[in-house]
Coordinates of C-alpha atoms in Angstrom, one line a residue:
M21 CA 0.0 0.0 0.0
R22 CA 2.8 2.4 0.9
R23 CA 4.4 1.7 -2.5
Y24 CA 1.3 2.9 -4.3
V25 CA 1.1 6.0 -2.2
R26 CA 4.7 6.9 -3.0
V27 CA 4.0 6.4 -6.7
A28 CA 0.9 8.5 -6.6
L29 CA 2.8 11.3 -4.8
L30 CA 5.7 11.1 -7.4
C31 CA 3.2 11.4 -10.2
L32 CA 1.5 14.3 -8.5
G33 CA 4.8 16.1 -8.2
C34 CA 5.7 15.5 -11.8
G35 CA 2.3 16.8 -12.9
L36 CA 2.7 19.9 -10.8
C37 CA 6.1 20.6 -12.4
S38 CA 4.6 20.1 -15.9
L39 CA 1.8 22.5 -15.0
L40 CA 4.2 25.2 -13.8
Y41 CA 6.3 24.8 -16.9
G42 CA 3.3 25.1 -19.2
S43 CA 2.1 28.1 -17.4
S44 CA 5.4 29.8 -17.6
Q45 CA 5.7 29.2 -21.4
L46 CA 2.2 30.7 -22.0
A47 CA 3.2 33.7 -19.8
L48 CA 6.3 34.3 -21.9
E49 CA 4.5 33.9 -25.3
Q50 CA 1.5 36.1 -24.7
E51 CA 0.6 39.5 -23.5
P52 CA -1.5 39.8 -20.3
G53 CA -4.6 40.5 -22.5
G54 CA -3.8 38.0 -25.2
G55 CA -2.3 38.8 -28.6
K56 CA 1.0 38.7 -30.2
P57 CA 4.2 37.7 -28.4
Q58 CA 6.1 40.6 -26.9
A59 CA 9.8 41.2 -27.7
R60 CA 11.7 41.3 -24.4
D61 CA 13.8 44.4 -23.9
P62 CA 17.3 43.1 -23.2
A63 CA 18.0 46.2 -21.1
A64 CA 14.9 45.9 -18.9
P65 CA 15.7 45.6 -15.2
V66 CA 15.8 42.1 -13.7
R67 CA 14.6 42.1 -10.1
R68 CA 16.6 40.1 -7.6
Q69 CA 15.9 39.4 -4.0
R70 CA 18.8 37.5 -2.5
A71 CA 17.7 34.9 0.0
G72 CA 21.1 34.2 1.5
G73 CA 22.8 37.4 0.4
G74 CA 21.5 39.9 3.0
R75 CA 20.4 42.7 0.6
A76 CA 17.6 43.2 -1.8
A77 CA 19.1 44.8 -4.9
A78 CA 18.0 45.3 -8.5
G79 CA 20.3 44.8 -11.4
S80 CA 20.0 46.3 -14.9
A81 CA 21.1 44.5 -17.9
G82 CA 23.0 46.5 -20.4
R83 CA 24.5 48.8 -17.8
G84 CA 27.8 47.1 -17.4
E85 CA 26.6 44.6 -14.8
P86 CA 27.5 40.9 -14.9
E87 CA 25.6 38.6 -17.2
L88 CA 23.0 36.3 -15.5
P89 CA 23.7 32.5 -15.2
D90 CA 22.7 30.3 -18.1
R91 CA 19.8 28.8 -16.3
C92 CA 18.3 32.2 -15.9
K93 CA 18.8 33.9 -19.2
N94 CA 15.8 35.6 -21.0
L95 CA 13.5 35.0 -18.0
S96 CA 12.3 37.3 -15.3
I97 CA 13.7 35.6 -12.2
S98 CA 14.0 36.2 -8.5
Y99 CA 16.1 34.4 -6.0
W100 CA 13.6 33.2 -3.4
N101 CA 13.5 35.0 -0.1
S102 CA 13.9 33.3 3.3
Y103 CA 10.2 32.3 3.4
W104 CA 10.3 30.6 0.0
M105 CA 7.5 32.7 -1.3
L106 CA 7.0 32.7 -5.1
P107 CA 7.1 36.2 -6.6
S108 CA 4.1 37.0 -8.8
D109 CA 6.2 37.9 -11.9
V110 CA 8.5 34.8 -11.9
C111 CA 8.5 31.9 -14.3
G112 CA 7.4 28.8 -12.3
M113 CA 9.7 26.2 -13.8
N114 CA 12.8 28.4 -13.5
C115 CA 11.9 29.1 -9.8
F116 CA 11.5 25.4 -9.2
W117 CA 15.1 24.8 -10.2
E118 CA 16.3 28.0 -8.7
A119 CA 14.8 27.1 -5.3
A120 CA 16.5 23.7 -5.4
F121 CA 19.8 25.4 -6.3
R122 CA 19.6 28.0 -3.5
Y123 CA 18.4 25.4 -0.9
D124 CA 21.4 23.2 -1.7
F125 CA 23.7 26.2 -1.4
M126 CA 22.2 27.3 1.9
K127 CA 22.5 23.8 3.4
T128 CA 26.3 23.9 2.9
Q129 CA 26.9 27.6 3.6
P130 CA 24.3 28.9 6.1
A131 CA 24.4 32.7 6.2
E132 CA 24.8 34.5 9.5
K133 CA 22.1 37.1 10.3
M134 CA 23.1 40.5 11.4
H135 CA 20.8 42.6 13.6
L136 CA 20.6 46.4 13.1
A137 CA 18.7 48.6 15.5
V138 CA 17.6 52.2 15.3
V139 CA 15.3 54.5 17.2
A140 CA 13.2 56.8 15.0
C141 CA 11.6 59.8 16.7
G142 CA 9.9 62.9 15.5
E143 CA 10.6 63.9 11.9
R144 CA 13.2 61.2 11.4
L145 CA 11.4 58.9 9.0
E146 CA 13.2 60.1 5.8
E147 CA 16.6 60.0 7.6
T148 CA 16.0 56.5 8.9
V149 CA 14.9 55.2 5.5
T150 CA 18.0 56.6 3.9
M151 CA 20.2 55.0 6.6
L152 CA 18.5 51.6 6.0
K153 CA 19.0 52.0 2.2
S154 CA 22.8 52.6 2.7
A155 CA 23.0 49.4 4.8
I156 CA 21.1 47.4 2.1
I157 CA 23.2 48.6 -0.8
F158 CA 26.5 47.4 0.5
S159 CA 25.9 44.5 3.0
I160 CA 26.5 40.9 2.1
Q161 CA 25.0 38.7 4.8
P162 CA 21.3 38.9 5.8
L163 CA 20.2 41.9 7.8
Q164 CA 17.3 42.0 10.3
F165 CA 16.2 45.5 11.2
H166 CA 14.8 46.4 14.7
I167 CA 13.1 49.7 14.4
F168 CA 11.8 51.4 17.5
A169 CA 9.5 54.3 16.7
E170 CA 6.9 56.6 18.3
G171 CA 3.2 55.8 17.9
Q172 CA 2.7 58.0 14.8
L173 CA 5.5 56.2 12.9
H174 CA 4.4 52.7 13.7
N175 CA 2.3 52.3 10.5
R176 CA 5.3 53.4 8.5
F177 CA 7.6 50.6 9.8
K178 CA 7.0 46.9 10.1
G179 CA 8.4 44.1 12.3
I180 CA 9.1 45.9 15.5
L181 CA 10.6 43.3 17.8
I182 CA 11.7 42.9 21.4
L183 CA 15.4 42.0 21.6
K184 CA 15.4 39.5 24.4
D185 CA 16.4 36.7 22.2
V186 CA 19.0 38.6 20.1
D187 CA 22.6 37.6 20.8
S188 CA 24.4 40.5 19.1
L189 CA 23.2 43.9 17.8
L190 CA 24.5 46.9 16.0
Y191 CA 22.7 50.1 17.2
V192 CA 23.0 53.2 15.1
D193 CA 21.5 56.7 15.2
T194 CA 19.1 57.7 12.3
D195 CA 21.7 60.1 10.9
I196 CA 24.1 57.3 10.0
L197 CA 25.2 56.3 6.5
F198 CA 27.0 53.1 5.7
L199 CA 29.7 53.5 3.0
R200 CA 30.9 49.8 3.3
P201 CA 29.1 46.6 4.2
V202 CA 27.6 46.2 7.7
D203 CA 29.4 42.9 7.7
D204 CA 32.7 44.6 8.3
I205 CA 31.8 46.3 11.5
W206 CA 29.9 43.2 12.5
S207 CA 33.2 41.3 12.3
F208 CA 34.5 43.2 15.3
L209 CA 32.4 40.9 17.5
K210 CA 34.9 38.2 16.8
K211 CA 37.7 40.5 18.1
F212 CA 36.2 41.1 21.5
N213 CA 38.2 39.6 24.3
S214 CA 36.5 37.7 27.2
T215 CA 35.6 40.9 29.1
Q216 CA 34.4 43.2 26.3
I217 CA 30.6 43.6 25.8
A218 CA 30.3 46.5 23.4
A219 CA 32.3 48.6 20.9
M220 CA 32.2 52.4 20.2
A221 CA 34.4 55.1 18.8
P222 CA 35.9 58.0 20.7
E223 CA 33.9 61.2 20.9
H224 CA 36.9 63.2 19.7
E225 CA 40.4 62.5 18.3
E226 CA 41.8 65.9 19.3
P227 CA 41.4 66.8 23.1
R228 CA 41.7 70.5 22.3
I229 CA 38.3 70.4 20.8
G230 CA 36.8 67.6 22.9
W231 CA 33.5 68.2 24.7
Y232 CA 33.8 65.8 27.6
N233 CA 37.3 66.7 28.7
R234 CA 36.3 70.4 28.7
F235 CA 32.7 70.6 29.8
A236 CA 31.4 67.3 31.3
R237 CA 30.2 67.3 34.9
H238 CA 30.2 63.6 35.2
P239 CA 32.6 60.7 34.7
Y240 CA 33.4 59.7 31.1
Y241 CA 35.4 57.0 29.3
G242 CA 39.1 57.6 28.4
I243 CA 40.5 61.0 27.5
T244 CA 37.7 62.4 25.3
G245 CA 34.7 60.1 26.0
I246 CA 32.9 57.9 23.6
N247 CA 30.2 58.5 21.0
S248 CA 27.1 56.2 21.1
G249 CA 25.9 56.9 17.5
V250 CA 27.4 53.6 16.4
M251 CA 27.4 50.9 19.1
L252 CA 28.1 47.2 18.5
M253 CA 26.8 45.1 21.4
N254 CA 27.1 41.5 22.5
M255 CA 23.6 41.4 24.1
T256 CA 24.2 38.0 25.7
R257 CA 27.2 39.3 27.6
I258 CA 25.4 42.6 28.5
R259 CA 22.5 40.7 30.0
R260 CA 24.9 38.5 32.1
K261 CA 27.3 41.2 33.3
Y262 CA 27.3 42.8 36.7
F263 CA 28.6 46.4 36.5
K264 CA 30.8 48.3 38.9
N265 CA 29.3 51.7 39.8
D266 CA 29.6 54.7 42.1
M267 CA 26.2 54.3 43.8
T268 CA 26.7 51.0 45.7
T269 CA 29.5 48.6 46.5
A270 CA 27.3 45.9 45.0
R271 CA 27.6 45.3 41.3
L272 CA 24.4 45.8 39.3
Q273 CA 23.0 44.3 36.0
W274 CA 22.2 46.4 33.0
G275 CA 18.5 46.7 33.8
E276 CA 19.2 47.6 37.4
I277 CA 21.8 50.3 36.9
L278 CA 20.3 52.6 34.2
M279 CA 17.5 54.3 36.1
P280 CA 19.5 54.9 39.3
L281 CA 22.3 56.4 37.2
L282 CA 19.8 58.7 35.5
K283 CA 18.4 59.8 38.8
K284 CA 21.8 60.5 40.2
Y285 CA 23.2 62.5 37.2
K286 CA 20.0 63.9 35.6
L287 CA 21.0 67.5 36.4
N288 CA 24.5 66.9 34.9
I289 CA 24.0 65.0 31.7
T290 CA 23.6 66.8 28.4
W291 CA 23.7 64.0 25.8
G292 CA 21.2 61.6 27.4
D293 CA 22.0 57.9 26.8
Q294 CA 25.5 58.7 25.6
D295 CA 26.4 60.3 28.9
L296 CA 25.0 57.3 30.8
L297 CA 27.1 55.0 28.7
N298 CA 30.2 57.1 29.3
I299 CA 29.6 56.9 33.1
M300 CA 29.1 53.1 32.9
F301 CA 32.3 52.5 30.9
F302 CA 34.3 54.9 33.1
H303 CA 33.7 52.4 35.9
N304 CA 34.0 49.3 33.6
P305 CA 36.7 50.2 31.0
E306 CA 37.7 46.6 30.5
S307 CA 34.2 46.0 29.0
L308 CA 34.6 48.3 26.0
F309 CA 36.2 47.6 22.6
V310 CA 37.2 51.0 21.0
F311 CA 37.1 51.0 17.2
P312 CA 38.8 53.7 15.0
C313 CA 37.2 57.0 14.1
Q314 CA 36.5 56.1 10.4
W315 CA 33.7 53.8 11.7
N316 CA 31.9 56.9 13.2
Y317 CA 33.1 59.9 11.2
R318 CA 31.4 63.1 12.2
P319 CA 31.7 66.8 11.3
D320 CA 34.1 67.3 14.2
H321 CA 36.6 65.2 12.3
C322 CA 37.0 67.8 9.6
I323 CA 35.3 71.2 10.3
Y324 CA 38.4 72.4 12.3
G325 CA 40.8 70.6 10.1
S326 CA 41.2 66.9 9.4
N327 CA 41.9 65.0 12.6
C328 CA 40.9 61.4 11.8
K329 CA 44.1 59.9 10.4
E330 CA 42.6 56.4 9.8
A331 CA 40.0 58.0 7.5
E332 CA 42.7 59.9 5.6
E333 CA 44.5 56.6 4.9
K334 CA 41.6 54.3 4.2
G335 CA 38.5 56.4 3.7
I336 CA 35.3 56.9 5.7
F337 CA 33.5 53.6 6.5
I338 CA 30.4 55.0 8.4
L339 CA 29.3 58.6 8.1
H340 CA 27.6 60.2 11.1
G341 CA 25.7 63.4 10.2
N342 CA 25.1 64.8 13.7
R343 CA 24.5 68.5 14.3
G344 CA 21.8 68.3 11.6
V345 CA 24.3 68.6 8.8
Y346 CA 22.2 66.5 6.3
H347 CA 19.5 69.2 6.4
D348 CA 21.2 72.5 6.3
D349 CA 24.0 74.2 4.3
K350 CA 26.6 74.4 7.1
Q351 CA 28.5 71.3 6.0
P352 CA 27.6 70.7 2.3
T353 CA 30.0 67.8 2.0
F354 CA 27.9 65.7 4.4
R355 CA 24.7 66.8 2.9
A356 CA 25.9 65.9 -0.6
I357 CA 26.4 62.3 0.4
Y358 CA 23.1 62.1 2.2
E359 CA 21.2 63.5 -0.8
A360 CA 23.0 61.2 -3.2
I361 CA 22.0 58.0 -1.3
K362 CA 18.5 59.3 -0.7
K363 CA 18.0 59.9 -4.5
Y364 CA 19.6 56.7 -5.6
S365 CA 17.1 54.0 -6.8
F366 CA 17.8 50.3 -6.5
G367 CA 18.5 48.9 -9.9
D368 CA 20.4 51.9 -11.2
D369 CA 24.1 51.6 -12.0
L370 CA 26.0 52.5 -8.8
V371 CA 28.8 54.2 -10.7
N372 CA 26.7 56.3 -13.1
F373 CA 23.8 57.1 -10.8
L374 CA 25.6 57.4 -7.4
L375 CA 29.3 57.7 -7.5
Q376 CA 29.9 60.1 -10.4
P377 CA 27.1 62.6 -9.7
L378 CA 28.2 62.6 -6.0
E379 CA 31.8 63.4 -6.9
L380 CA 30.6 66.4 -9.0
E381 CA 28.6 67.7 -6.1
L382 CA 31.5 67.2 -3.7
Q383 CA 33.8 69.3 -5.9
K384 CA 31.5 72.2 -5.2
T385 CA 32.1 72.0 -1.5
M386 CA 35.9 72.7 -1.6
H387 CA 35.4 76.1 0.0
T388 CA 34.9 74.3 3.3
Y389 CA 37.4 72.4 5.5
C390 CA 35.5 69.1 4.9
G391 CA 35.2 69.8 1.2
R392 CA 38.9 70.3 0.8
I393 CA 39.4 66.6 1.7
Y394 CA 36.3 65.4 -0.2
K395 CA 38.2 62.5 -1.7
V396 CA 38.4 61.0 1.8
F397 CA 34.6 60.9 1.7
I398 CA 34.4 58.8 -1.5
K399 CA 37.6 56.6 -1.1
Q400 CA 35.8 53.8 0.7
L401 CA 32.6 54.3 -1.2
T402 CA 34.4 53.8 -4.5
K403 CA 36.0 50.5 -3.2
S404 CA 32.6 49.3 -1.9
I405 CA 31.0 49.8 -5.3
R406 CA 33.9 48.0 -7.0
D407 CA 33.5 45.1 -4.5
I408 CA 29.8 44.8 -5.3
Y409 CA 30.5 44.4 -9.0
D410 CA 33.3 41.9 -8.3
R411 CA 31.0 39.8 -6.2
R412 CA 28.3 39.9 -8.9
S413 CA 30.8 38.8 -11.5
K414 CA 31.9 35.9 -9.5
E415 CA 28.3 34.8 -8.8
S416 CA 27.5 34.8 -12.5

């Protein structure tokens, strides 16, 4: 009896495959309303959603991008997403084999998921979306976004999650722009020693213009303090750690220490959560991994003269537009990069529609200190775009 059931199931599967193939051929040969076959524009965009690749990107044939694999030529295709949902505009037979191919690949090379968190308040929707776009453009591994927003913004975001089961997390302010893959800063987690729970960059490189060492009325980390706009965290370690503090001889966990610290220093703090983090890591310096300034590059690194040597050598990896510089004319170099990424459309060629127009705009900013070193702003961006095309070429 079982043998007959197996044969029946096999026949049913074959029949389903044939049905999918027949439907796909009819879809290719006819227009939606019936009629003559349509000639396919070889330059039409081919939409891709990469299941194991960590970013949804659109490629355009005929714009210098790599040619698609043989099994996918002349068909509108999509790599299946993580839920194995069939896109409405995809040929069924091709997706049948594509799914099998991707599933086999994922079994042998499971992709690590990266978690990116942001808090969006007030009029920060456009800024947040632009930040997320910059993360999507360059990242390789899958990204999961955790967006915390005020009530009026909830309908504009989806998938708000509680982080109790997240092992590691990258928190960024909304005014962050990624100029290289999130994967690269995520890799710092592997460099943590046994005591380190988080990573941040210094608030300043030059003490003469530092805020904390000149004005702070509370303890702060190191010589110039730390900036919380880009913060990489091992959440598992944070939840387990007991922190030294100046309120009691007993060590307190993360959830126990924040409110008492706020109550103690509420009249002395200026920068909110960043000040609290500075106080915590002042008392627990062994718990912090400090990464270089090009991972959190801000106007202070160039408006008084260039003072981030790592960025001068290797370029800016993460741009932080604090002081509202994306939205006024005080620092046009920062605003030019923000506007370029905001206007870029997925599927457009990154060189012709992002890099080249951006460089022309940056050349107009050379009357400012930051503009004089505008090539520092596009050095890493140029490399990131080149790496994207190299990866696509290898994949094809």
